[in-house]
């Protein structure tokens, strides 16, 4: 096989199968050129950024003036670079404008080749010879083939290097993201822990508040009962005959306060039981009707006008009908109590934003003072006179609503009445299906 052809084949196979660094490629090329053209001088300049740098050479010249060539390249004076075509000079032919050749008198023939990839010059290969004569066509073709192969190999090596760098950067970024993710999960866990602690401490505070209120609510009537009993007992022990009317009065007071204790404990019992009762599909309109018919007589005193706006297409909700009726009764009783003389109570039901239903109870009563707005849901907060309200109505109401996955809001200003809005999740949003016909316990 022709030696030149074998060299081109060898380089092709080498570059194809063995990924090499750019300087390795250049060294291999220059070495192969030396074997192929032992009497020629071969040099290689690589473009990095905007400057050409000398990479490798083998040279018969004792003092190679590589700098001259490099300067010509970097000042873009080199004819091969300037025109983008190979420059072949046979000194015997005469004219050329290569500054390097003008100083390097030993050179007889010269070939300067721009190495191109995608129309861009990435390197310059120069071959010089001290022998007179011309480069044969075969020599020119072999050198061109080697230059092209070298260009492709360099390009490929640079692409691989870039890909590797990008891969490393991606891996680094990935590691950072994983680390951030880990930190995020840790923070989230920490937050959850704090949240649990907060809920726990809020619960403890609520229990404390409830216990304090309960002690007060039970102690007060209990001490009145005890005082009356002791008084009656000491009169009897001292042989005194109390008047029947005063005896009846005392017993009435005792009864009133004993009932107060019972009401308080019953409210709390219904509150405690609320989470154990079963949930069914419920039609809130029926719940409203049930509560209204239970309270009917209390509301129809002529002084209160009742308005009902019930949405006949209201979706069902999942809940406990008895507890929900308790909610309506509490709100309606409060509305009734807020109307001193005459007024209106409005009850309406409607679907709100998708998946939620609302019940609104509004009145034209005395309204709520701003400083009380935040306290009305606290256990035992009441503005009603002693014996009239336990202050547990709204506390129990909110507990029931939250237990149903809903919320309660209030809007009120003194003298302008009050509006309570209860929002509950529709049954469709929980089951994804229409529930079957609801069953509501009869209020009668
Ligand atoms: N519709 C309303 N208009 C004006 N004030 C209201 C209204 N609803 C509630 N309030 C205020 O909120 C307080 C707390 O209400 P809540 O129902 O918890 O207890 P209560 O009605 O006082 O007692 P109970 O419900 O045991 O009879 C009431 O005392 C009252 O001051
Ligand atoms: Mg109440």
Coordinates of C-alpha atoms in Angstrom, one line a residue, residues 37 66 156 181 222 243 291 309 379 382 386 390:
X37 CA 8.2 13.6 4.6
X66 CA 8.6 30.2 14.6
X156 CA -14.4 16.6 18.0
X181 CA -33.8 19.7 48.4
X222 CA -72.9 26.0 93.0
X243 CA -92.1 31.6 105.8
X291 CA -84.1 24.4 63.1
X309 CA -83.9 32.2 50.8
X379 CA -65.7 29.5 75.5
X382 CA -71.1 36.2 76.8
X386 CA -76.1 36.2 84.4
X390 CA -73.5 30.3 79.0

